[in-house]
Amino acid sequence: MQIKRYILHLLLCLLPIATLAQEQAPATDVETSPEALHQEIGARMMQYVDELNELAIVGNMQVSFSGTAPLTSSYANVIKEKVDMLDDHYKSINLRWTTFIQAMQVDIADDEDLMTMMTNVEQLKQSVADSIAAKKECCSALQDFVHAEELLAGQDTIYKNLYHKAFELSLLQKLTPQLEKLKAREQTLFAQLQSSYQKAQQACEILPALNKRMPELDDTFANIQMISTKIQETAYKPFIQRIKDYLIGLACVAVMLLFLNMMSAKYKQFKTAREQAKKYEEMMQKNGGASNYPTI
């Protein structure tokens, strides 16, 4: 009984393959002449050429989007699904073509024109495959960029809260373990953000149109990186040391302001002296020049 079931299962598995081969191979008859068979094979090859050309026209469509309008994951996913459909269609054509060529390889080898047509179809197949592969790469790049935009856009508030929490934990020495845990979590989060940001940079190389959107992403990541550095530098300090650091900071600011005021005063003096010299020269020219004045 088991042997009968195994044979039945084997026949059911072989049935689709036999059906596919029957669909791909032209019906051969003992009375069919080689010339007629070659013409039928050529006609079948032209059908594949037409299918590939139609696929190439659709595959050559550019991945377009606005340089300023918001991009969403849904939009990027829809484009990717369309390209995946093209890829599935190409794979179906390629499978049928391979089966057809294998079934007719002896007859094709006997005819030079059929060999040339087969070579042309193979080249067309490769061109379509390359075009679809390029579109898939563009779709992946667009998804990476959109993901980076959405991910980084929501981190400003999160990082401000993290820094505020880190500062509170740094006020007491006994809270140092909690502070270190927070810094570790932030470090992991920042690594993810940095990886996504780098993928967005790489996406701009694949899709140059994304460069228009990159400056805003650069600013967002720069702000996050600055706050991340502050969080990682946060550590417990005694209250006296905090006061000293604060006063030193005020002193540095005071020195800087003093220097700027001094430079501003010198510039005003220089500007006043230059204006006076200019007025003196104009007065001399108005009164007839230096000849009216006594000389030594």
Tab-separated table of N, CA, C and O in Angstrom, residues 144-145 148-150 152-153 196-197 200-201 204 213-223:
chain	number	residue	atom	x	y	z
A	144	ASP	N	16.049	52.976	2.779
A	144	ASP	CA	17.044	53.308	3.814
A	144	ASP	C	16.989	54.793	4.171
A	144	ASP	O	17.063	55.157	5.351
A	145	PHE	N	16.844	55.638	3.155
A	145	PHE	CA	16.825	57.083	3.412
A	145	PHE	C	15.561	57.482	4.172
A	145	PHE	O	15.614	58.258	5.132
A	148	ALA	N	15.820	56.498	7.734
A	148	ALA	CA	16.696	57.400	8.486
A	148	ALA	C	15.974	58.701	8.817
A	148	ALA	O	16.078	59.218	9.936
A	149	GLU	N	15.239	59.246	7.858
A	149	GLU	CA	14.490	60.484	8.114
A	149	GLU	C	13.479	60.287	9.240
A	149	GLU	O	13.384	61.110	10.162
A	150	GLU	N	12.716	59.225	9.159
A	150	GLU	CA	11.687	58.985	10.178
A	150	GLU	C	12.304	58.670	11.532
A	150	GLU	O	11.794	59.089	12.571
A	152	LEU	N	15.431	59.541	12.750
A	152	LEU	CA	16.150	60.662	13.357
A	152	LEU	C	15.216	61.798	13.748
A	152	LEU	O	15.485	62.520	14.712
A	153	ALA	N	14.116	61.947	12.987
A	153	ALA	CA	13.209	63.070	13.254
A	153	ALA	C	12.604	62.992	14.650
A	153	ALA	O	12.301	64.019	15.258
A	196	SER	N	21.980	54.111	10.598
A	196	SER	CA	20.912	54.538	9.700
A	196	SER	C	21.311	55.791	8.932
A	196	SER	O	21.023	55.924	7.737
A	197	TYR	N	22.001	56.711	9.610
A	197	TYR	CA	22.466	57.945	8.957
A	197	TYR	C	23.492	57.640	7.870
A	197	TYR	O	23.459	58.228	6.780
A	200	ALA	N	21.797	56.403	4.854
A	200	ALA	CA	21.188	57.514	4.114
A	200	ALA	C	22.230	58.216	3.242
A	200	ALA	O	21.937	58.619	2.106
A	201	GLN	N	23.438	58.369	3.757
A	201	GLN	CA	24.516	58.960	2.959
A	201	GLN	C	24.823	58.096	1.737
A	201	GLN	O	25.028	58.616	0.628
A	204	CYS	N	22.266	58.446	-1.028
A	204	CYS	CA	22.416	59.642	-1.873
A	204	CYS	C	23.357	59.380	-3.040
A	204	CYS	O	23.226	60.019	-4.093
A	213	ARG	N	17.598	66.626	0.096
A	213	ARG	CA	16.997	66.401	1.400
A	213	ARG	C	18.044	66.152	2.480
A	213	ARG	O	17.704	66.074	3.670
A	214	MET	N	19.297	66.021	2.087
A	214	MET	CA	20.345	65.627	3.028
A	214	MET	C	20.725	66.713	4.034
A	214	MET	O	21.027	66.377	5.189
A	215	PRO	N	20.766	68.012	3.680
A	215	PRO	CA	21.184	69.027	4.669
A	215	PRO	C	20.362	69.002	5.954
A	215	PRO	O	20.922	69.128	7.049
A	216	GLU	N	19.062	68.838	5.833
A	216	GLU	CA	18.214	68.796	7.041
A	216	GLU	C	18.548	67.581	7.883
A	216	GLU	O	18.590	67.656	9.121
A	217	LEU	N	18.819	66.465	7.225
A	217	LEU	CA	19.197	65.254	7.954
A	217	LEU	C	20.554	65.426	8.623
A	217	LEU	O	20.774	64.935	9.736
A	218	ASP	N	21.469	66.144	7.944
A	218	ASP	CA	22.791	66.422	8.530
A	218	ASP	C	22.658	67.229	9.821
A	218	ASP	O	23.319	66.928	10.828
A	219	ASP	N	21.812	68.260	9.787
A	219	ASP	CA	21.621	69.107	10.977
A	219	ASP	C	21.023	68.305	12.131
A	219	ASP	O	21.450	68.443	13.286
A	220	THR	N	20.028	67.488	11.816
A	220	THR	CA	19.395	66.673	12.860
A	220	THR	C	20.395	65.729	13.511
A	220	THR	O	20.463	65.609	14.743
A	221	PHE	N	21.196	65.052	12.673
A	221	PHE	CA	22.167	64.106	13.227
A	221	PHE	C	23.256	64.836	14.014
A	221	PHE	O	23.723	64.332	15.045
A	222	ALA	N	23.668	66.022	13.544
A	222	ALA	CA	24.695	66.786	14.254
A	222	ALA	C	24.214	67.175	15.652
A	222	ALA	O	24.981	67.100	16.629
A	223	ASN	N	22.964	67.580	15.774
A	223	ASN	CA	22.414	67.934	17.089
A	223	ASN	C	22.364	66.715	18.014
A	223	ASN	O	22.709	66.802	19.203
